[in-house]
Coordinates of C-alpha atoms in Angstrom, one line a residue:
X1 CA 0.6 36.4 12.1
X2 CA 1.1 34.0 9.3
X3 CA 3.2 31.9 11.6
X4 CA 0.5 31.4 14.1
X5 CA -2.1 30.5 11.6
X6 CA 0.8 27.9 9.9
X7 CA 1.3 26.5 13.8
X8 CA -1.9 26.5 14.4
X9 CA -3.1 24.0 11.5
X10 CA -0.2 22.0 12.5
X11 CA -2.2 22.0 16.6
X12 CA -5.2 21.2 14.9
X13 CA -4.2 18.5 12.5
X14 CA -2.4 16.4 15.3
X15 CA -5.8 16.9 17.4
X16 CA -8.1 15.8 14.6
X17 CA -6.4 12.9 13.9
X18 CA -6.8 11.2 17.2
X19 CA -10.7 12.8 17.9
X20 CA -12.0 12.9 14.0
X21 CA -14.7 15.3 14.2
X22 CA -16.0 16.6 10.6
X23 CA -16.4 20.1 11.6
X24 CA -12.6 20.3 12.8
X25 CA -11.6 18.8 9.6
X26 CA -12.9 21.3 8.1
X27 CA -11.5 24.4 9.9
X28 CA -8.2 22.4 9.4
X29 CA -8.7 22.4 5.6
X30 CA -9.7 25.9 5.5
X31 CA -6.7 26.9 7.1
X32 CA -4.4 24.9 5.1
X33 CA -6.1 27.0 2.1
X34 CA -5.2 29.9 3.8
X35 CA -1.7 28.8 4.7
X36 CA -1.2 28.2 1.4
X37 CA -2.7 31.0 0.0
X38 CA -0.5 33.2 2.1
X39 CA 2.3 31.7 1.2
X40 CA 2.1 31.4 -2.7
X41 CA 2.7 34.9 -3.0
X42 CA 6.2 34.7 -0.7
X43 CA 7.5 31.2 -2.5
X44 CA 9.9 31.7 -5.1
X45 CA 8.7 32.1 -8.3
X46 CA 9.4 28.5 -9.7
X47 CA 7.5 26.7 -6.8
X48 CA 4.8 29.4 -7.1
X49 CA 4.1 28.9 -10.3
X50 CA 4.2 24.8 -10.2
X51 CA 1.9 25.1 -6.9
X52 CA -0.7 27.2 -8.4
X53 CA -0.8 25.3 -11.4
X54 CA -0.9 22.3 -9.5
X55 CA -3.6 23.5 -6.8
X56 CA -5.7 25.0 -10.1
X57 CA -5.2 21.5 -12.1
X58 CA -6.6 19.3 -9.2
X59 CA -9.7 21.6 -8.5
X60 CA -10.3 21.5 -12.3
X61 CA -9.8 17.9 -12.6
X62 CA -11.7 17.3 -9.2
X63 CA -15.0 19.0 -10.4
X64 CA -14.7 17.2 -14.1
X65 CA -14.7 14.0 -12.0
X66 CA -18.0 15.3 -10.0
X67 CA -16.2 14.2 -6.6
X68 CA -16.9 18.5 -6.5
X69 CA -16.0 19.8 -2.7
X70 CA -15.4 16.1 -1.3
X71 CA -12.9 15.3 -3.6
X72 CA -11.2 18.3 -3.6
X73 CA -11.2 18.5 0.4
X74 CA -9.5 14.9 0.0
X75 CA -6.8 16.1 -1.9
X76 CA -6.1 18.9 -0.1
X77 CA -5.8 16.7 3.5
X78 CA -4.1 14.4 1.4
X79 CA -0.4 16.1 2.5
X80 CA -1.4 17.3 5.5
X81 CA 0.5 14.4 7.6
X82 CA 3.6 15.3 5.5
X83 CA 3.3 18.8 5.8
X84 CA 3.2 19.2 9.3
X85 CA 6.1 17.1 10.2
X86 CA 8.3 18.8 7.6
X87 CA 7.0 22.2 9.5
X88 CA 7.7 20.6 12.9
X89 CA 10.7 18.8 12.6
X90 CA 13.2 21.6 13.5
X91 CA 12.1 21.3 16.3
X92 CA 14.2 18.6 17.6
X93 CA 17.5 20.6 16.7
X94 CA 16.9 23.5 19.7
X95 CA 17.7 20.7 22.0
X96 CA 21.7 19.7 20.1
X97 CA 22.1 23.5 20.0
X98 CA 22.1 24.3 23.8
X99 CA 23.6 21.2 24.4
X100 CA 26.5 22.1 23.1
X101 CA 26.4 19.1 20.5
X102 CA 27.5 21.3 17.6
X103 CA 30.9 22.6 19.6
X104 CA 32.1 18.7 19.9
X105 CA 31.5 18.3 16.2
X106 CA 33.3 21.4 15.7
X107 CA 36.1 20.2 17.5
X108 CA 36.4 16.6 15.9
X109 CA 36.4 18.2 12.2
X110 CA 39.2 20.9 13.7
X111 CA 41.2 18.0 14.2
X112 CA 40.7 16.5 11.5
X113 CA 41.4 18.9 9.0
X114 CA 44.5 18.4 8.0
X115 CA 43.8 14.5 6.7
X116 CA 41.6 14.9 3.7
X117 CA 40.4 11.5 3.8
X118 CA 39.4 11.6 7.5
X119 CA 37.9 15.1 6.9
X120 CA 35.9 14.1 4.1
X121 CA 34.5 10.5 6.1
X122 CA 34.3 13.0 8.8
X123 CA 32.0 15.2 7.2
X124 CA 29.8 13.0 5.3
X125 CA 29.4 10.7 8.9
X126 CA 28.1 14.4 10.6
X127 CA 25.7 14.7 7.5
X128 CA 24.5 11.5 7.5
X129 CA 23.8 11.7 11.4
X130 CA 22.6 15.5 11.5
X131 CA 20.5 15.6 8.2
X132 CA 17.3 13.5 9.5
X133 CA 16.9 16.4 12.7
X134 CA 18.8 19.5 10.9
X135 CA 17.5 19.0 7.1
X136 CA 19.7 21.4 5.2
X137 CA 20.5 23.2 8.3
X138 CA 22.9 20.3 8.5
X139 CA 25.0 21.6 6.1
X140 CA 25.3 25.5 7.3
X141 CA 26.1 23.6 10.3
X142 CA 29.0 22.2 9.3
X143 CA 30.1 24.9 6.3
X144 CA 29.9 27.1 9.6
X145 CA 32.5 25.4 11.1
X146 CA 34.7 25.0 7.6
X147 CA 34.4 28.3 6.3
X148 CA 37.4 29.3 8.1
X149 CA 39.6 26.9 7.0
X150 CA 39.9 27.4 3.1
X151 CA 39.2 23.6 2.1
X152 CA 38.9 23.4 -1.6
X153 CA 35.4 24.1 -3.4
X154 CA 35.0 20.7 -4.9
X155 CA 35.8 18.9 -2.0
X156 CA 33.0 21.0 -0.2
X157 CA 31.3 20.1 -3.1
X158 CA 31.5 16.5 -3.0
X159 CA 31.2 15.9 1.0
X160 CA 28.5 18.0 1.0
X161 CA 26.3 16.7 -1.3
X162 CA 27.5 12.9 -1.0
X163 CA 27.2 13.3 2.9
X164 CA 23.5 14.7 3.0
X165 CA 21.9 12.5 -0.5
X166 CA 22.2 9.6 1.6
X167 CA 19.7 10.9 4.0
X168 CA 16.9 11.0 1.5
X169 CA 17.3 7.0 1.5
X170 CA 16.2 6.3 5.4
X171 CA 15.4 8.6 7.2
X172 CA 12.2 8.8 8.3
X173 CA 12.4 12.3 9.5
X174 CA 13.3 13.3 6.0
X175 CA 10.3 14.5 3.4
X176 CA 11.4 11.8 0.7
X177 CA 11.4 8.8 3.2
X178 CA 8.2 10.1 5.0
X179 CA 6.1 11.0 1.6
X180 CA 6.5 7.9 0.0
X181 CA 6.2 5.4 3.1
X182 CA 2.9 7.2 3.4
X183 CA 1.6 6.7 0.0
X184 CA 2.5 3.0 0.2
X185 CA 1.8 2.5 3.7
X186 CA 5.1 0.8 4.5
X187 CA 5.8 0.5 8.2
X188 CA 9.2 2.0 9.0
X189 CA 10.5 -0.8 10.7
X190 CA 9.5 -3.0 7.3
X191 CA 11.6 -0.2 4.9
X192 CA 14.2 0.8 7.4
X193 CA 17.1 -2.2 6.8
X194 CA 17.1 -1.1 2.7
X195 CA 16.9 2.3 3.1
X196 CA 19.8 2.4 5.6
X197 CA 22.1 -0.1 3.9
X198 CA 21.5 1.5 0.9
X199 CA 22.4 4.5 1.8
X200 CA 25.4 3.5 4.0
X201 CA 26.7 1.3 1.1
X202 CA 26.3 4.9 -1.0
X203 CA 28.4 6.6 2.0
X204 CA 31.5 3.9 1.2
X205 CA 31.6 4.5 -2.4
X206 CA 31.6 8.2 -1.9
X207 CA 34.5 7.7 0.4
X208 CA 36.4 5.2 -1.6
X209 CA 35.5 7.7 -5.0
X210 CA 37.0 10.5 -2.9
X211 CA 40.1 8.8 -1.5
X212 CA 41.0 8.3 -5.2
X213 CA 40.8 12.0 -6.3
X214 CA 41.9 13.4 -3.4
X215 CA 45.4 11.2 -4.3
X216 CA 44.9 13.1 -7.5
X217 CA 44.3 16.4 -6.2
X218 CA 45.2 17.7 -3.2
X219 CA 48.1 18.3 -2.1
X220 CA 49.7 19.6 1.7
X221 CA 49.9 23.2 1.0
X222 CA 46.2 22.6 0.0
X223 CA 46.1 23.1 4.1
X224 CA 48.1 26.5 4.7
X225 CA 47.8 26.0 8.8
X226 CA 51.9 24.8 9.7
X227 CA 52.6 21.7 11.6
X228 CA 53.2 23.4 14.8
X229 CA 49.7 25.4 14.6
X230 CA 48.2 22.5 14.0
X231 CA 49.7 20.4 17.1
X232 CA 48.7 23.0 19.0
X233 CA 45.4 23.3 18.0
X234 CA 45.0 18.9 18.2
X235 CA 46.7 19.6 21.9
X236 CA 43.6 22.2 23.0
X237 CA 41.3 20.1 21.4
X238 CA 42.5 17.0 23.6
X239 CA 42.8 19.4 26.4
X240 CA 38.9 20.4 26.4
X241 CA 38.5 16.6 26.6
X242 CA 34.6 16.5 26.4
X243 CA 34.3 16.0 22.9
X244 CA 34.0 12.5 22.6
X245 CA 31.4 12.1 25.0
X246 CA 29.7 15.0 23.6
X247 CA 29.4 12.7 20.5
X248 CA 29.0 9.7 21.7
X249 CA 25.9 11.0 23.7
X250 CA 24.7 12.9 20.0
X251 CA 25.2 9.1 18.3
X252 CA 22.6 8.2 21.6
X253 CA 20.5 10.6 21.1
X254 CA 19.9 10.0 17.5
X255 CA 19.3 6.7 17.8
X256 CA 17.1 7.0 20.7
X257 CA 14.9 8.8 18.5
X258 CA 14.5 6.4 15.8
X259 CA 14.1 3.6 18.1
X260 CA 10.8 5.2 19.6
X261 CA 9.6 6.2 16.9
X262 CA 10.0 2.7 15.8
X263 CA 8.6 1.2 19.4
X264 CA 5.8 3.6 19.3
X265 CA 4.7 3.0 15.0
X266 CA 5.0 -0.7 16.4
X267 CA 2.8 -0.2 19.9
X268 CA 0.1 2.3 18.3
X269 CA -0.2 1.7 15.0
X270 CA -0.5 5.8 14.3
X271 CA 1.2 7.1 11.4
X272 CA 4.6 7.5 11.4
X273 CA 4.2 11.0 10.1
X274 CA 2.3 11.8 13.6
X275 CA 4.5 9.7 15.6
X276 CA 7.3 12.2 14.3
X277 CA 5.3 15.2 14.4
X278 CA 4.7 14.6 18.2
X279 CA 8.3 13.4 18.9
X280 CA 9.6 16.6 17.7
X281 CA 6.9 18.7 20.1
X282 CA 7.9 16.5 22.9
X283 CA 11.5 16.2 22.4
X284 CA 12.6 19.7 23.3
X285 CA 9.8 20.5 26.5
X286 CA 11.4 17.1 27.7
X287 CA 14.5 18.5 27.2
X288 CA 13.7 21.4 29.5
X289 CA 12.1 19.6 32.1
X290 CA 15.1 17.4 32.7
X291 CA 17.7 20.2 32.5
X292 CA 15.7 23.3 34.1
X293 CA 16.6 24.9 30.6
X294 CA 13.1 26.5 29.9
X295 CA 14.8 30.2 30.3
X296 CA 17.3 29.1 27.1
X297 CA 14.7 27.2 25.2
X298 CA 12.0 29.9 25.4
X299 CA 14.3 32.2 23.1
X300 CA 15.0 29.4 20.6
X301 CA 10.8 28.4 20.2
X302 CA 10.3 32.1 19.7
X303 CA 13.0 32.4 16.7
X304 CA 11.5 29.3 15.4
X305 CA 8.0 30.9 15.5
X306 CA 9.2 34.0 13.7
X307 CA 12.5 32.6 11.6
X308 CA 11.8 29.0 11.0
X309 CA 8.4 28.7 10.2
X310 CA 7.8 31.7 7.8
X311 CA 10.2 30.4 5.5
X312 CA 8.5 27.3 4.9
X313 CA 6.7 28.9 1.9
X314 CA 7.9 26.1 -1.3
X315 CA 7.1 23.2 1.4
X316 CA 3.6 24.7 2.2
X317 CA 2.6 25.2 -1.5
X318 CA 4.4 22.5 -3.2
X319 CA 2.9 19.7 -0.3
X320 CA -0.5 21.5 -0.4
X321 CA -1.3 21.1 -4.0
X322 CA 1.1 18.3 -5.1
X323 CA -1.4 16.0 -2.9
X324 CA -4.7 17.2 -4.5
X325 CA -3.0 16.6 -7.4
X326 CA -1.8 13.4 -6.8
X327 CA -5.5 12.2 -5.9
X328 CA -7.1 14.1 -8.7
X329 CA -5.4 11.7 -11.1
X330 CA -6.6 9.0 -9.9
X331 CA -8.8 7.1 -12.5
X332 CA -8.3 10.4 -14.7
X333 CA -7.1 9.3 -18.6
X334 CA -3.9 10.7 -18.0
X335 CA -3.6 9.0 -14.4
X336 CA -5.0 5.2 -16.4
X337 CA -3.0 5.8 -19.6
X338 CA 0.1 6.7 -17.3
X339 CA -0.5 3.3 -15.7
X340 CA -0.5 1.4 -18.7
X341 CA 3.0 2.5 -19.8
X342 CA 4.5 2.0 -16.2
X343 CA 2.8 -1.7 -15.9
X344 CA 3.9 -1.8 -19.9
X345 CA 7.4 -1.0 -19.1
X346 CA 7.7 -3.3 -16.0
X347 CA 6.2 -6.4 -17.1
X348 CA 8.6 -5.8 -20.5
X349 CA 11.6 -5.4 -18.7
X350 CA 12.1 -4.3 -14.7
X351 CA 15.2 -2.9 -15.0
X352 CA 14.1 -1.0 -18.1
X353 CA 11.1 0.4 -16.0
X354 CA 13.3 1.7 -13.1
X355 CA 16.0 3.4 -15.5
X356 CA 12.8 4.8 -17.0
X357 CA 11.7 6.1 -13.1
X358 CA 14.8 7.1 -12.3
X359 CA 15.5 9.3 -15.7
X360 CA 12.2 10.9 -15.6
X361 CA 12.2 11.8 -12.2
X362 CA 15.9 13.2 -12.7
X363 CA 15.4 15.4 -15.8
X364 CA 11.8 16.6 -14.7
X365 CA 14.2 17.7 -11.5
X366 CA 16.9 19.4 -13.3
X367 CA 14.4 21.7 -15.6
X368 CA 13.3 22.9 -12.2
X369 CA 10.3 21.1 -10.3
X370 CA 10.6 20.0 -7.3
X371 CA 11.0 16.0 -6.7
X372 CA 8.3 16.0 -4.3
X373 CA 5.5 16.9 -6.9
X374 CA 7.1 14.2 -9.6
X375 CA 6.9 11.5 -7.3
X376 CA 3.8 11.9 -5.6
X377 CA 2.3 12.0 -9.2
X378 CA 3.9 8.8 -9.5
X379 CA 3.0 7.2 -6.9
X380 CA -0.4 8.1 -6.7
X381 CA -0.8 5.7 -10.0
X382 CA 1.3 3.1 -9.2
X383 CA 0.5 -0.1 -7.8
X384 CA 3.1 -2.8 -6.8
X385 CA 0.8 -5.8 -7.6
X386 CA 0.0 -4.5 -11.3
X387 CA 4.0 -3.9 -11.7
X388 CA 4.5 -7.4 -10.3
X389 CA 6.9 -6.0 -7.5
X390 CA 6.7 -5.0 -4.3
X391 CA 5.9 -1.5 -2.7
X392 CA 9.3 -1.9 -0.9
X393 CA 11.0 -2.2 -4.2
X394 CA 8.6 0.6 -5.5
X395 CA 9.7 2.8 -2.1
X396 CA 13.7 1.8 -2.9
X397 CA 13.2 3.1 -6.5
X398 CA 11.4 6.3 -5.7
X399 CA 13.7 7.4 -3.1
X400 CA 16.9 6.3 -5.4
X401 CA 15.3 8.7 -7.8
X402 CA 14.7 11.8 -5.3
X403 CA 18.4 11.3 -4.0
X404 CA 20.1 11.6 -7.1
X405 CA 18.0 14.4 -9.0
X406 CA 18.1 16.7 -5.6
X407 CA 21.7 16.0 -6.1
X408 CA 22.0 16.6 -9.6
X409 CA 19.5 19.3 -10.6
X410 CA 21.4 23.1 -10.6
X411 CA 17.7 24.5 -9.7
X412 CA 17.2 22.3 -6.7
X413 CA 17.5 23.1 -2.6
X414 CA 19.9 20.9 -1.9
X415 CA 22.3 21.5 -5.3
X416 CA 21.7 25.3 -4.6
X417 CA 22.7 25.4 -0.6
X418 CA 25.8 22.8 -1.5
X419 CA 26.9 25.0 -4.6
X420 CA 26.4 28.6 -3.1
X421 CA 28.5 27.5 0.1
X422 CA 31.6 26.0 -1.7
X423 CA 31.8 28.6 -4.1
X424 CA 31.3 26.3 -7.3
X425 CA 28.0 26.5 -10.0
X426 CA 25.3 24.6 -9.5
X427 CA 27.1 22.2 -13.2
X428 CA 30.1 22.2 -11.2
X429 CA 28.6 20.4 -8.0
X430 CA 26.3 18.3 -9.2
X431 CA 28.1 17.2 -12.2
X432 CA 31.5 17.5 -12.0
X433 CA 32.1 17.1 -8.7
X434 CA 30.0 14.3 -8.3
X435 CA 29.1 13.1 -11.9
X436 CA 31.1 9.8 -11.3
X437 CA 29.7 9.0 -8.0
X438 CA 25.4 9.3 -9.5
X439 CA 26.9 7.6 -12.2
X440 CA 28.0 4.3 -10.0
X441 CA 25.5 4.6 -7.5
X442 CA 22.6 5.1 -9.6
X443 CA 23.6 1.8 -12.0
X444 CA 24.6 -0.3 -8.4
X445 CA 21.1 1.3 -6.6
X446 CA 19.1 -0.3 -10.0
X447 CA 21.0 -3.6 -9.9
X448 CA 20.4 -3.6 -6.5
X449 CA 16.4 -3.1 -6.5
X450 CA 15.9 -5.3 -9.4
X451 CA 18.0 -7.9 -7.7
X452 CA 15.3 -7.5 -4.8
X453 CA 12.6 -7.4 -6.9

């Protein structure tokens, strides 16, 4: 039941924000209380706690102000856009899973197994691909297809979490990308050269990092499978031929869908957010239309309805009160006296200012909240023109930050999948095995943003 209600506000948010009628907006917002209401008691226990807190702040704060139900009804839409493409998104994975996508990829990492190096640019290449359209169902994805073949923990480690980082940096199916383009109303196609040759520049070092310890490390009995097994195996995979078209056509298909979402951001002038949202409704009932599949796709939507979207519970109360927050602050003491330090900071020293971001965001991550909610805070109170930057400088450094502390932070989503599937600690992922690799990237990623700014 809860997932028609949470489907259902998704329906009616796309509808109201091409018709704006008052009294829809306010069955919307009604709903999304109920959403999240529903789902407080099913998040885990951090994210409930920092959502209701949150959620009771901004009310508080709201009716000290005397905005009273208008200001509160502003914060609470204030996410809404986000939400409902983080919700939606999956979406546009049914279509790679019938397609047979995931078997190609299957078969290009089977081949490539037995040459670490190749493996690990491999793996990080399918992360960096499947992470806008899978999320974190990226990296079952590929752990599915690994598990089998006893690669060592840290080098699951490291391509896992190097691999999928880089996706918080462009793309604009990701929550980090989409959250803070919205808050600084950056077009996509304005943001999208940094973000992607940032993050591809991040991919290269990883590699080069890797090629260096896996010299160090690993060794050929790392790889149990003998040289005739594995000739074998390269000889079926050549055999079943298809597999390079299969991922040419998933490189296609990718890219297809940034381009119109770019096109259509460009033609409309809609919010990218929506633009994505309806993208990844359309995607899939395209999908069936052009290959009769409607009988194999009817399954997948109703596992989605039942699987999928009842686990959204931390993105649906974290979202949800991390944007009334965000606007409650606004021209609050807290909010102006938090803008006097940041301007402080930046007008002092830039680079000081962003190592000041970047740590803050990073240890406020690691004790256990959620990125999202630090950075919307942010966000909310700053203002390029008062910083005397940018807001594409401001969108580099905030995305920087949400990269590296998901990477880092034991208690996070991304550190927990990444850590849990290799077999390591949450220390031992985020630190060990990449320690060296934040370390560079972070100090290139400042000098790099300052440089722009």
């Amino acid at each position: 039941m809860r997932s028609y209600l949470i489907l259902t506000m998704c329906g009616l948010f796309l509808i109201q924000y091409f018709v704006q009628l008052p009294w829809l907006e306010n069955i919307v917002i009604v709903m999304t209380l109920a959403a999240f209401a529903g789902s407080a008691s099913k998040a885990n226990p951090m994210a409930r706690w920092f959502g209701i807190s949150m959620m009771a702040v901004g009310i508080a704060v709201e009716l000290s102000k005397g905005t009273g139900l208008a200001g509160i009804r502003q914060g609470i839409s204030m996410n809404l856009p986000l939400l409902t493409l983080v919700i939606l998104v999956p979406l546009l994975s049914l279509p790679l899973k019938l397609g047979g996508y995931f078997e190609a990829i299957d078969t290009l990492l089977r081949r490539l197994k037995h040459q670490p190096r190749k493996l690990f640019a491999g793996i990080t290449a399918v992360l960096f691909i499947l992470g806008p359209i899978l999320n974190l169902g990226s990296i079952r994805v590929v752990d599915e297809i690994l598990k089998k073949h006893s690669l060592p923990p840290m080098m699951l480690a490291k391509s896992y979490l190097v691999g999928f980082s880089t996706t918080m940096l462009w793309s604009p199916y990701y929550a980090s990308v989409a959250l803070v383009l919205y808050y600084l109303h950056i077009p996509i196609t304005e943001y999208m050269a940094y973000g992607i040759g940032l993050a591809l520049l991040f991919v290269v070092m990883g590699n080069i990092l890797f090629a260096f310890w896996a010299g160090r490390h690993l060794r050929h009995n790392d790889h149990p499978e003998t040289a005739a097994a594995a000739e074998m195996e390269e000889d079926a995979a050549q055999d079943s031929g298809m597999y390079r078209k299969k991922l040419a056509r998933l490189g296609l298909i990718v890219i297809g869908l940034m381009g119109i979402t770019f096109l259509l951001e460009f033609a409309t002038h809609w919010s990218m957010l929506v633009l994505v949202s309806l993208l990844a409704l359309a995607f899939p009932l395209l999908w069936a239309v052009s290959t009769r599949g409607w009988s194999r796709l009817a399954p997948m939507l109703v596992s989605f309805r039942d699987h999928s979207v009842p686990f959204m519970n931390n993105e649906i109360v974290l979202f949800t009160s991390a944007g009334l927050l965000g606007i409650a602050l606004q021209g609050t003491a807290f909010g102006n006296g938090l803008k006097t330090v940041l301007n402080g900071l930046a007008h002092q020293s830039f680079f000081l200012f962003a190592l000041s971001v970047v740590a803050f965001i990073v240890v406020v991550t690691f004790i256990g909240v959620h990125p999202m909610a630090t950075v919307t805070t942010l966000v909310t109170q700053m203002n390029a023109h008062d910083l005397g930057t940018t807001n594409i400088v401001l969108a580099m450094l905030l995305m920087l930050s949400w990269s590296i502390s998901s990477t880092v932070s034991p208690v996070n989503p991304l550190n927990l999948l990444a850590s849990r599937l290799s077999g390591t600690s949450g220390l031992e992922a985020g630190l060990r095995a990449n320690g060296l690799h934040l370390l560079l990237v972070t100090g290139l990623g400042l000098l790099i943003i300052t440089w722009i700014h």
